[in-house]
């Protein structure tokens, strides 16, 4: 069972929790939100990590994305969730996180905290999380920009990816 803390749009805690329901989290009451972390992973050599979503995912199975992340658990900050989710989904530990900004999704009742996660070390140390991802690749900055327009790229994240672009130059 996964529990999330609920907040108002200004990130004021509401003193309530929400139990995650597989494939159906959008029935959170209007005006209430949970925190989601979203990370773009950048290696010390400048490359970016792309992962391919598991074919059994409810949303966008088999699509490529440039992010790791997920919901903050009860009692967890967005930054703590970012470190945890990155380790769970990629096996990589961030050397540091750079906060990029927040995005509110009314559709999913989520407040996204976006970060660039900087890593060093062996790029082949990526460990894919069963049920989440099935493949990975590293791309340079030009490859990242090309990725944004590819047919098999998860387009729903492009608004958030574009926030990262200013931090990449």
N, CA and C atoms as an extended XYZ file, in Angstrom:
507
Properties=species:S:1:pos:R:3:atomname:S:1:resname:S:1:resid:I:1 pbc="F F F"
N         0.850       -1.178        0.000 N   UNK     1
C         0.000        0.000        0.000 CA  UNK     1
C         0.894        1.239        0.000 C   UNK     1
N         0.580        2.162       -0.875 N   UNK     2
C         1.339        3.413       -0.988 CA  UNK     2
C         0.436        4.570       -0.575 C   UNK     2
N         0.881        5.354        0.409 N   UNK     3
C         0.110        6.504        0.890 CA  UNK     3
C         0.822        7.800        0.546 C   UNK     3
N         0.029        8.785        0.126 N   UNK     4
C         0.545       10.112       -0.209 CA  UNK     4
C        -0.083       11.147        0.710 C   UNK     4
N         0.688       12.166        1.088 N   UNK     5
C         0.131       13.322        1.778 CA  UNK     5
C        -0.574       14.201        0.752 C   UNK     5
N        -1.648       14.853        1.159 N   UNK     6
C        -2.376       15.766        0.280 CA  UNK     6
C        -2.142       17.208        0.710 C   UNK     6
N        -2.115       18.102       -0.293 N   UNK     7
C        -1.807       19.522       -0.105 CA  UNK     7
C        -2.810       20.355       -0.880 C   UNK     7
N        -2.908       21.650       -0.518 N   UNK     8
C        -3.652       22.563       -1.382 CA  UNK     8
C        -2.693       23.052       -2.466 C   UNK     8
N        -3.177       23.884       -3.367 N   UNK     9
C        -2.359       24.322       -4.501 CA  UNK     9
C        -1.146       25.150       -4.070 C   UNK     9
N        -1.184       25.699       -2.859 N   UNK    10
C        -0.058       26.473       -2.322 CA  UNK    10
C         0.887       25.620       -1.481 C   UNK    10
N         0.719       24.302       -1.564 N   UNK    11
C         1.543       23.330       -0.840 CA  UNK    11
C         1.340       23.352        0.670 C   UNK    11
N         0.199       23.841        1.086 N   UNK    12
C        -0.145       23.776        2.510 CA  UNK    12
C        -0.676       22.366        2.791 C   UNK    12
N        -0.070       21.655        3.755 N   UNK    13
C        -0.555       20.310        4.083 CA  UNK    13
C        -2.011       20.348        4.550 C   UNK    13
N        -2.801       19.396        4.052 N   UNK    14
C        -4.217       19.326        4.412 CA  UNK    14
C        -4.472       18.370        5.573 C   UNK    14
N        -3.423       17.686        6.043 N   UNK    15
C        -3.602       16.733        7.137 CA  UNK    15
C        -4.341       15.477        6.713 C   UNK    15
N        -4.313       15.180        5.402 N   UNK    16
C        -4.997       14.004        4.857 CA  UNK    16
C        -3.995       13.173        4.066 C   UNK    16
N        -4.291       11.891        3.933 N   UNK    17
C        -3.495       11.031        3.057 CA  UNK    17
C        -4.407       10.417        2.005 C   UNK    17
N        -3.771        9.919        0.955 N   UNK    18
C        -4.487        9.281       -0.143 CA  UNK    18
C        -3.807        7.960       -0.442 C   UNK    18
N        -4.586        6.899       -0.570 N   UNK    19
C        -4.021        5.601       -0.926 CA  UNK    19
C        -3.975        5.467       -2.438 C   UNK    19
N        -2.785        5.160       -2.941 N   UNK    20
C        -2.624        4.985       -4.388 CA  UNK    20
C        -3.469        3.805       -4.854 C   UNK    20
N        -4.134        4.027       -5.988 N   UNK    21
C        -4.930        2.975       -6.605 CA  UNK    21
C        -4.381        2.753       -8.003 C   UNK    21
N        -4.032        1.536       -8.334 N   UNK    22
C        -3.424        1.235       -9.627 CA  UNK    22
C        -4.301        1.752      -10.760 C   UNK    22
N        -3.702        2.633      -11.567 N   UNK    23
C        -4.377        3.138      -12.751 CA  UNK    23
C        -5.511        4.105      -12.494 C   UNK    23
N        -5.762        4.466      -11.219 N   UNK    24
C        -6.919        5.331      -10.943 CA  UNK    24
C        -6.615        6.260       -9.774 C   UNK    24
N        -5.774        7.238      -10.007 N   UNK    25
C        -5.452        8.184       -8.941 CA  UNK    25
C        -6.047        9.552       -9.209 C   UNK    25
N        -6.816        9.659      -10.256 N   UNK    26
C        -7.322       10.961      -10.646 CA  UNK    26
C        -8.663       11.281      -10.007 C   UNK    26
N        -9.071       10.457       -9.048 N   UNK    27
C       -10.296       10.774       -8.323 CA  UNK    27
C        -9.988       11.436       -6.981 C   UNK    27
N        -8.763       11.959       -6.849 N   UNK    28
C        -8.439       12.802       -5.698 CA  UNK    28
C        -9.386       14.003       -5.770 C   UNK    28
N        -9.942       14.437       -4.652 N   UNK    29
C       -10.905       15.549       -4.690 CA  UNK    29
C       -10.328       16.825       -5.315 C   UNK    29
N       -11.189       17.578       -5.972 N   UNK    30
C       -10.772       18.851       -6.565 CA  UNK    30
C       -10.159       19.746       -5.501 C   UNK    30
N        -9.109       20.459       -5.888 N   UNK    31
C        -8.435       21.371       -4.972 CA  UNK    31
C        -7.432       20.694       -4.058 C   UNK    31
N        -7.255       19.382       -4.224 N   UNK    32
C        -6.289       18.631       -3.422 CA  UNK    32
C        -5.266       17.998       -4.361 C   UNK    32
N        -4.017       17.965       -3.907 N   UNK    33
C        -2.908       17.536       -4.764 CA  UNK    33
C        -1.933       16.677       -3.973 C   UNK    33
N        -1.192       15.847       -4.705 N   UNK    34
C        -0.074       15.134       -4.091 CA  UNK    34
C         1.205       15.576       -4.794 C   UNK    34
N         2.328       15.355       -4.138 N   UNK    35
C         3.624       15.782       -4.670 CA  UNK    35
C         4.232       14.661       -5.504 C   UNK    35
N         4.724       15.037       -6.672 N   UNK    36
C         5.418       14.114       -7.561 CA  UNK    36
C         6.772       14.724       -7.896 C   UNK    36
N         7.821       13.922       -7.823 N   UNK    37
C         9.141       14.400       -8.235 CA  UNK    37
C         9.406       13.913       -9.654 C   UNK    37
N        10.145       14.703      -10.390 N   UNK    38
C        10.443       14.442      -11.791 CA  UNK    38
C        11.905       14.819      -11.998 C   UNK    38
N        12.717       13.879      -12.483 N   UNK    39
C        14.152       14.125      -12.600 CA  UNK    39
C        14.656       13.902      -14.014 C   UNK    39
N        15.448       14.811      -14.490 N   UNK    40
C        16.240       14.621      -15.692 CA  UNK    40
C        17.632       14.271      -15.190 C   UNK    40
N        18.162       13.129      -15.618 N   UNK    41
C        19.445       12.648      -15.097 CA  UNK    41
C        20.549       12.984      -16.088 C   UNK    41
N        21.549       13.730      -15.595 N   UNK    42
C        22.668       14.166      -16.436 CA  UNK    42
C        23.980       13.634      -15.866 C   UNK    42
N        24.743       12.977      -16.731 N   UNK    43
C        26.039       12.428      -16.338 CA  UNK    43
C        27.091       13.533      -16.343 C   UNK    43
N        28.167       13.320      -15.621 N   UNK    44
C        29.258       14.294      -15.550 CA  UNK    44
C        29.853       14.592      -16.926 C   UNK    44
N        29.722       13.657      -17.881 N   UNK    45
C        30.242       13.897      -19.234 CA  UNK    45
C        29.273       14.697      -20.100 C   UNK    45
N        28.107       15.062      -19.554 N   UNK    46
C        27.137       15.877      -20.280 CA  UNK    46
C        25.977       15.110      -20.889 C   UNK    46
N        26.045       13.782      -20.920 N   UNK    47
C        24.973       12.985      -21.512 CA  UNK    47
C        23.763       12.890      -20.579 C   UNK    47
N        22.612       12.567      -21.178 N   UNK    48
C        21.342       12.445      -20.467 CA  UNK    48
C        20.829       11.017      -20.563 C   UNK    48
N        20.199       10.558      -19.490 N   UNK    49
C        19.648        9.207      -19.454 CA  UNK    49
C        18.216        9.214      -19.981 C   UNK    49
N        17.951        8.339      -20.954 N   UNK    50
C        16.596        8.087      -21.444 CA  UNK    50
C        16.229        6.662      -21.062 C   UNK    50
N        14.986        6.446      -20.666 N   UNK    51
C        14.521        5.099      -20.336 CA  UNK    51
C        13.241        4.799      -21.104 C   UNK    51
N        13.059        3.520      -21.392 N   UNK    52
C        11.851        3.073      -22.079 CA  UNK    52
C        10.913        2.443      -21.053 C   UNK    52
N         9.686        2.910      -21.047 N   UNK    53
C         8.686        2.444      -20.079 CA  UNK    53
C         8.310        0.982      -20.339 C   UNK    53
N         8.045        0.264      -19.265 N   UNK    54
C         7.629       -1.128      -19.347 CA  UNK    54
C         6.387       -1.247      -20.233 C   UNK    54
N         6.302       -2.344      -20.957 N   UNK    55
C         5.180       -2.555      -21.872 CA  UNK    55
C         3.856       -2.782      -21.147 C   UNK    55
N         3.904       -3.046      -19.846 N   UNK    56
C         2.682       -3.274      -19.062 CA  UNK    56
C         2.246       -2.059      -18.252 C   UNK    56
N         2.882       -0.906      -18.461 N   UNK    57
C         2.488        0.313      -17.742 CA  UNK    57
C         1.084        0.723      -18.189 C   UNK    57
N         0.308        1.277      -17.260 N   UNK    58
C        -1.041        1.745      -17.584 CA  UNK    58
C        -1.013        2.929      -18.542 C   UNK    58
N        -0.048        3.812      -18.351 N   UNK    59
C         0.059        5.019      -19.167 CA  UNK    59
C         1.319        4.939      -20.018 C   UNK    59
N         1.178        5.117      -21.319 N   UNK    60
C         2.280        5.195      -22.282 CA  UNK    60
C         3.232        4.002      -22.232 C   UNK    60
N         2.719        2.781      -22.326 N   UNK    61
C         3.612        1.625      -22.324 CA  UNK    61
C         4.556        1.653      -23.525 C   UNK    61
N         5.823        1.302      -23.278 N   UNK    62
C         6.813        1.209      -24.346 CA  UNK    62
C         7.368        2.526      -24.845 C   UNK    62
N         6.879        3.625      -24.328 N   UNK    63
C         7.367        4.935      -24.774 CA  UNK    63
C         8.678        5.277      -24.056 C   UNK    63
N         9.493        6.092      -24.726 N   UNK    64
C        10.743        6.571      -24.137 CA  UNK    64
C        10.473        7.858      -23.376 C   UNK    64
N        11.175        8.023      -22.263 N   UNK    65
C        11.067        9.259      -21.496 CA  UNK    65
C        12.442        9.634      -20.961 C   UNK    65
N        12.571       10.901      -20.641 N   UNK    66
C        13.855       11.408      -20.145 CA  UNK    66
C        13.777       11.698      -18.665 C   UNK    66
N        12.921       10.989      -17.970 N   UNK    67
C        12.793       11.301      -16.552 CA  UNK    67
C        12.645       10.045      -15.722 C   UNK    67
N        13.073       10.182      -14.502 N   UNK    68
C        12.761        9.210      -13.461 CA  UNK    68
C        11.903        9.971      -12.467 C   UNK    68
N        11.282        9.274      -11.571 N   UNK    69
C        10.524        9.980      -10.551 CA  UNK    69
C         9.253        9.270      -10.189 C   UNK    69
N         8.510        9.902       -9.302 N   UNK    70
C         7.260        9.334       -8.842 CA  UNK    70
C         6.732       10.128       -7.665 C   UNK    70
N         5.732        9.598       -7.044 N   UNK    71
C         5.047       10.301       -5.959 CA  UNK    71
C         5.830       10.248       -4.655 C   UNK    71
N         5.763       11.357       -3.923 N   UNK    72
C         6.329       11.400       -2.574 CA  UNK    72
C         5.416       10.602       -1.652 C   UNK    72
N         6.014        9.784       -0.819 N   UNK    73
C         5.256        9.002        0.149 CA  UNK    73
C         4.954        9.849        1.381 C   UNK    73
N         3.987        9.418        2.161 N   UNK    74
C         3.613       10.146        3.372 CA  UNK    74
C         4.848       10.439        4.223 C   UNK    74
N         4.992       11.712        4.610 N   UNK    75
C         6.109       12.134        5.444 CA  UNK    75
C         7.384       12.449        4.691 C   UNK    75
N         7.377       12.279        3.380 N   UNK    76
C         8.569       12.455        2.558 CA  UNK    76
C         8.521       13.801        1.847 C   UNK    76
N         9.649       14.498        1.778 N   UNK    77
C         9.725       15.727        0.994 CA  UNK    77
C         9.895       15.371       -0.478 C   UNK    77
N         9.705       16.350       -1.348 N   UNK    78
C         9.913       16.127       -2.777 CA  UNK    78
C        11.359       15.728       -3.046 C   UNK    78
N        12.298       16.373       -2.377 N   UNK    79
C        13.713       16.056       -2.595 CA  UNK    79
C        14.040       14.637       -2.121 C   UNK    79
N        13.522       14.249       -0.977 N   UNK    80
C        13.737       12.877       -0.496 CA  UNK    80
C        13.141       11.870       -1.476 C   UNK    80
N        11.956       12.169       -1.998 N   UNK    81
C        11.326       11.289       -2.983 CA  UNK    81
C        12.166       11.209       -4.248 C   UNK    81
N        12.760       12.323       -4.653 N   UNK    82
C        13.585       12.342       -5.863 CA  UNK    82
C        14.780       11.405       -5.726 C   UNK    82
N        15.491       11.507       -4.611 N   UNK    83
C        16.636       10.614       -4.393 CA  UNK    83
C        16.189        9.150       -4.359 C   UNK    83
N        15.092        8.870       -3.649 N   UNK    84
C        14.598        7.495       -3.533 CA  UNK    84
C        14.154        6.941       -4.879 C   UNK    84
N        13.331        7.707       -5.597 N   UNK    85
C        12.809        7.237       -6.885 CA  UNK    85
C        13.930        7.011       -7.896 C   UNK    85
N        14.912        7.897       -7.914 N   UNK    86
C        16.024        7.734       -8.847 CA  UNK    86
C        16.780        6.438       -8.565 C   UNK    86
N        17.048        6.171       -7.306 N   UNK    87
C        17.749        4.942       -6.937 CA  UNK    87
C        16.903        3.716       -7.279 C   UNK    87
N        15.604        3.753       -6.979 N   UNK    88
C        14.719        2.617       -7.275 CA  UNK    88
C        14.617        2.350       -8.770 C   UNK    88
N        14.484        3.413       -9.571 N   UNK    89
C        14.204        3.244      -10.997 CA  UNK    89
C        15.440        3.066      -11.860 C   UNK    89
N        16.600        3.525      -11.377 N   UNK    90
C        17.807        3.462      -12.215 CA  UNK    90
C        18.995        2.791      -11.539 C   UNK    90
N        18.948        2.629      -10.227 N   UNK    91
C        20.099        2.100       -9.508 CA  UNK    91
C        21.202        3.123       -9.321 C   UNK    91
N        20.972        4.357       -9.781 N   UNK    92
C        21.985        5.411       -9.693 CA  UNK    92
C        21.716        6.310       -8.492 C   UNK    92
N        22.800        6.800       -7.889 N   UNK    93
C        22.697        7.777       -6.799 CA  UNK    93
C        23.094        9.136       -7.345 C   UNK    93
N        22.284       10.128       -7.076 N   UNK    94
C        22.591       11.490       -7.522 CA  UNK    94
C        23.706       12.070       -6.660 C   UNK    94
N        24.674       12.706       -7.322 N   UNK    95
C        25.695       13.460       -6.590 CA  UNK    95
C        25.061       14.710       -5.993 C   UNK    95
N        24.150       15.297       -6.771 N   UNK    96
C        23.413       16.472       -6.298 CA  UNK    96
C        22.183       16.662       -7.169 C   UNK    96
N        21.223       17.405       -6.630 N   UNK    97
C        20.007       17.765       -7.358 CA  UNK    97
C        19.980       19.268       -7.544 C   UNK    97
N        19.515       19.698       -8.707 N   UNK    98
C        19.282       21.120       -8.956 CA  UNK    98
C        17.788       21.304       -9.192 C   UNK    98
N        17.135       22.074       -8.327 N   UNK    99
C        15.700       22.319       -8.454 CA  UNK    99
C        15.449       23.204       -9.665 C   UNK    99
N        14.493       22.789      -10.505 N   UNK   100
C        14.171       23.522      -11.728 CA  UNK   100
C        12.888       24.326      -11.561 C   UNK   100
N        11.885       23.753      -10.898 N   UNK   101
C        10.627       24.466      -10.712 CA  UNK   101
C         9.471       23.520      -10.466 C   UNK   101
N         8.298       24.105      -10.294 N   UNK   102
C         7.066       23.352      -10.052 CA  UNK   102
C         6.130       23.488      -11.243 C   UNK   102
N         5.361       22.440      -11.467 N   UNK   103
C         4.293       22.449      -12.460 CA  UNK   103
C         3.081       21.784      -11.823 C   UNK   103
N         1.920       22.388      -11.975 N   UNK   104
C         0.691       21.811      -11.429 CA  UNK   104
C        -0.058       21.096      -12.548 C   UNK   104
N        -0.479       19.880      -12.275 N   UNK   105
C        -1.327       19.128      -13.192 CA  UNK   105
C        -2.694       18.964      -12.542 C   UNK   105
N        -3.675       19.687      -13.067 N   UNK   106
C        -5.040       19.563      -12.548 CA  UNK   106
C        -5.603       18.182      -12.868 C   UNK   106
N        -5.237       17.649      -14.028 N   UNK   107
C        -5.749       16.352      -14.466 CA  UNK   107
C        -5.383       15.250      -13.484 C   UNK   107
N        -4.111       15.239      -13.034 N   UNK   108
C        -3.658       14.168      -12.140 CA  UNK   108
C        -3.623       14.590      -10.674 C   UNK   108
N        -4.063       15.825      -10.397 N   UNK   109
C        -4.037       16.347       -9.024 CA  UNK   109
C        -2.634       16.223       -8.437 C   UNK   109
N        -1.651       16.648       -9.236 N   UNK   110
C        -0.246       16.534       -8.854 CA  UNK   110
C         0.434       17.885       -8.906 C   UNK   110
N         1.374       18.083       -7.999 N   UNK   111
C         2.300       19.207       -8.085 CA  UNK   111
C         3.670       18.588       -8.322 C   UNK   111
N         4.191       18.799       -9.533 N   UNK   112
C         5.476       18.233       -9.918 CA  UNK   112
C         6.606       19.126       -9.437 C   UNK   112
N         7.585       18.528       -8.787 N   UNK   113
C         8.836       19.183       -8.417 CA  UNK   113
C         9.882       18.641       -9.377 C   UNK   113
N        10.396       19.508      -10.243 N   UNK   114
C        11.335       19.071      -11.272 CA  UNK   114
C        12.768       19.386      -10.869 C   UNK   114
N        13.634       18.412      -11.126 N   UNK   115
C        15.053       18.522      -10.781 CA  UNK   115
C        15.912       18.027      -11.934 C   UNK   115
N        17.136       18.559      -12.019 N   UNK   116
C        18.191       17.912      -12.788 CA  UNK   116
C        19.038       17.192      -11.751 C   UNK   116
N        19.235       15.890      -11.953 N   UNK   117
C        20.056       15.078      -11.055 CA  UNK   117
C        21.395       14.843      -11.735 C   UNK   117
N        22.458       15.222      -11.070 N   UNK   118
C        23.803       15.058      -11.623 CA  UNK   118
C        24.428       13.797      -11.048 C   UNK   118
N        24.979       12.967      -11.947 N   UNK   119
C        25.613       11.718      -11.542 CA  UNK   119
C        27.006       11.627      -12.156 C   UNK   119
N        27.839       10.820      -11.532 N   UNK   120
C        29.157       10.510      -12.083 CA  UNK   120
C        29.338        9.000      -11.958 C   UNK   120
N        30.431        8.503      -12.470 N   UNK   121
C        30.673        7.066      -12.370 CA  UNK   121
C        30.279        6.338      -13.639 C   UNK   121
N        30.209        5.030      -13.527 N   UNK   122
C        29.980        4.140      -14.661 CA  UNK   122
C        28.558        4.289      -15.207 C   UNK   122
N        28.466        4.657      -16.476 N   UNK   123
C        27.150        4.826      -17.101 CA  UNK   123
C        26.438        3.491      -17.313 C   UNK   123
N        27.191        2.396      -17.283 N   UNK   124
C        26.580        1.075      -17.422 CA  UNK   124
C        26.115        0.508      -16.086 C   UNK   124
N        26.171        1.312      -15.034 N   UNK   125
C        25.710        0.871      -13.710 CA  UNK   125
C        24.196        1.009      -13.561 C   UNK   125
N        23.511        1.451      -14.614 N   UNK   126
C        22.053        1.592      -14.559 CA  UNK   126
C        21.424        0.223      -14.301 C   UNK   126
N        20.512        0.176      -13.345 N   UNK   127
C        19.754       -1.035      -13.033 CA  UNK   127
C        18.282       -0.685      -13.247 C   UNK   127
N        17.669       -1.338      -14.229 N   UNK   128
C        16.276       -1.045      -14.548 CA  UNK   128
C        15.348       -1.668      -13.506 C   UNK   128
N        14.301       -0.925      -13.147 N   UNK   129
C        13.337       -1.404      -12.157 CA  UNK   129
C        12.261       -2.226      -12.850 C   UNK   129
N        12.110       -3.474      -12.417 N   UNK   130
C        11.106       -4.351      -12.995 CA  UNK   130
C         9.718       -3.727      -12.862 C   UNK   130
N         8.977       -3.759      -13.957 N   UNK   131
C         7.632       -3.194      -13.968 CA  UNK   131
C         7.591       -1.711      -14.294 C   UNK   131
N         8.753       -1.061      -14.322 N   UNK   132
C         8.832        0.375      -14.616 CA  UNK   132
C         9.498        0.640      -15.959 C   UNK   132
N        10.707        0.087      -16.142 N   UNK   133
C        11.483        0.365      -17.350 CA  UNK   133
C        12.078       -0.923      -17.903 C   UNK   133
N        12.324       -0.933      -19.232 N   UNK   134
C        12.843       -2.141      -19.877 CA  UNK   134
C        14.117       -1.896      -20.680 C   UNK   134
N        14.505       -0.651      -20.825 N   UNK   135
C        15.668       -0.340      -21.658 CA  UNK   135
C        16.144        1.061      -21.300 C   UNK   135
N        17.421        1.329      -21.568 N   UNK   136
C        17.941        2.674      -21.344 CA  UNK   136
C        18.997        3.006      -22.382 C   UNK   136
N        19.248        4.290      -22.534 N   UNK   137
C        20.349        4.763      -23.372 CA  UNK   137
C        20.734        6.156      -22.899 C   UNK   137
N        21.972        6.507      -23.161 N   UNK   138
C        22.484        7.838      -22.852 CA  UNK   138
C        22.593        8.613      -24.153 C   UNK   138
N        22.202        9.886      -24.140 N   UNK   139
C        22.291       10.728      -25.338 CA  UNK   139
C        22.953       12.052      -24.970 C   UNK   139
N        23.618       12.646      -25.963 N   UNK   140
C        24.221       13.961      -25.734 CA  UNK   140
C        23.142       15.040      -25.858 C   UNK   140
N        23.535       16.299      -25.714 N   UNK   141
C        22.556       17.391      -25.730 CA  UNK   141
C        21.786       17.441      -27.045 C   UNK   141
N        22.480       17.275      -28.181 N   UNK   142
C        21.780       17.251      -29.468 CA  UNK   142
C        20.788       16.092      -29.518 C   UNK   142
N        21.205       14.933      -29.014 N   UNK   143
C        20.323       13.769      -28.978 CA  UNK   143
C        19.110       13.998      -28.096 C   UNK   143
N        19.295       14.757      -27.020 N   UNK   144
C        18.170       15.075      -26.139 CA  UNK   144
C        17.142       15.930      -26.875 C   UNK   144
N        17.620       16.947      -27.599 N   UNK   145
C        16.691       17.804      -28.337 CA  UNK   145
C        15.977       17.019      -29.438 C   UNK   145
N        16.670       16.105      -30.103 N   UNK   146
C        16.038       15.262      -31.124 CA  UNK   146
C        14.987       14.353      -30.488 C   UNK   146
N        15.306       13.830      -29.322 N   UNK   147
C        14.389       12.942      -28.602 CA  UNK   147
C        13.026       13.599      -28.390 C   UNK   147
N        13.010       14.891      -28.082 N   UNK   148
C        11.752       15.582      -27.789 CA  UNK   148
C        10.746       15.487      -28.928 C   UNK   148
N        11.236       15.320      -30.163 N   UNK   149
C        10.349       15.289      -31.325 CA  UNK   149
C        10.126       13.891      -31.892 C   UNK   149
N        10.721       12.870      -31.291 N   UNK   150
C        10.575       11.515      -31.818 CA  UNK   150
C         9.181       10.964      -31.526 C   UNK   150
N         8.691       10.115      -32.436 N   UNK   151
C         7.346        9.550      -32.309 CA  UNK   151
C         7.174        8.676      -31.071 C   UNK   151
N         8.248        8.007      -30.653 N   UNK   152
C         8.130        7.104      -29.505 CA  UNK   152
C         8.554        7.760      -28.191 C   UNK   152
N         8.614        9.092      -28.189 N   UNK   153
C         8.926        9.842      -26.967 CA  UNK   153
C         7.628       10.229      -26.275 C   UNK   153
N         7.609       10.083      -24.973 N   UNK   154
C         6.432       10.431      -24.182 CA  UNK   154
C         6.223       11.941      -24.232 C   UNK   154
N         5.208       12.374      -24.951 N   UNK   155
C         4.980       13.805      -25.181 CA  UNK   155
C         4.390       14.520      -23.976 C   UNK   155
N         3.711       13.813      -23.110 N   UNK   156
C         3.074       14.435      -21.959 CA  UNK   156
C         4.043       15.131      -21.024 C   UNK   156
N         5.310       14.794      -21.124 N   UNK   157
C         6.317       15.397      -20.255 CA  UNK   157
C         7.030       16.575      -20.905 C   UNK   157
N         6.766       16.832      -22.180 N   UNK   158
C         7.536       17.856      -22.891 CA  UNK   158
C         7.473       19.230      -22.241 C   UNK   158
N         6.326       19.599      -21.676 N   UNK   159
C         6.225       20.905      -21.008 CA  UNK   159
C         7.242       20.990      -19.873 C   UNK   159
N         7.339       19.912      -19.104 N   UNK   160
C         8.311       19.916      -18.009 CA  UNK   160
C         9.738       19.825      -18.543 C   UNK   160
N         9.975       19.025      -19.591 N   UNK   161
C        11.323       18.935      -20.164 CA  UNK   161
C        11.806       20.306      -20.618 C   UNK   161
N        10.907       21.079      -21.191 N   UNK   162
C        11.314       22.395      -21.702 CA  UNK   162
C        11.778       23.304      -20.561 C   UNK   162
N        11.253       23.102      -19.356 N   UNK   163
C        11.752       23.863      -18.202 CA  UNK   163
C        13.221       23.552      -17.944 C   UNK   163
N        13.603       22.313      -18.201 N   UNK   164
C        14.987       21.917      -17.968 CA  UNK   164
C        15.948       22.597      -18.933 C   UNK   164
N        15.473       22.882      -20.125 N   UNK   165
C        16.362       23.333      -21.192 CA  UNK   165
C        17.176       24.545      -20.777 C   UNK   165
N        16.577       25.475      -20.063 N   UNK   166
C        17.328       26.652      -19.621 CA  UNK   166
C        18.473       26.283      -18.689 C   UNK   166
N        18.343       25.187      -17.966 N   UNK   167
C        19.416       24.776      -17.055 CA  UNK   167
C        20.513       24.015      -17.784 C   UNK   167
N        20.285       23.650      -19.038 N   UNK   168
C        21.214       22.781      -19.758 CA  UNK   168
C        22.249       23.526      -20.578 C   UNK   168
N        22.017       24.773      -20.859 N   UNK   169
C        22.917       25.507      -21.756 CA  UNK   169
C        24.100       26.066      -21.020 C   UNK   169
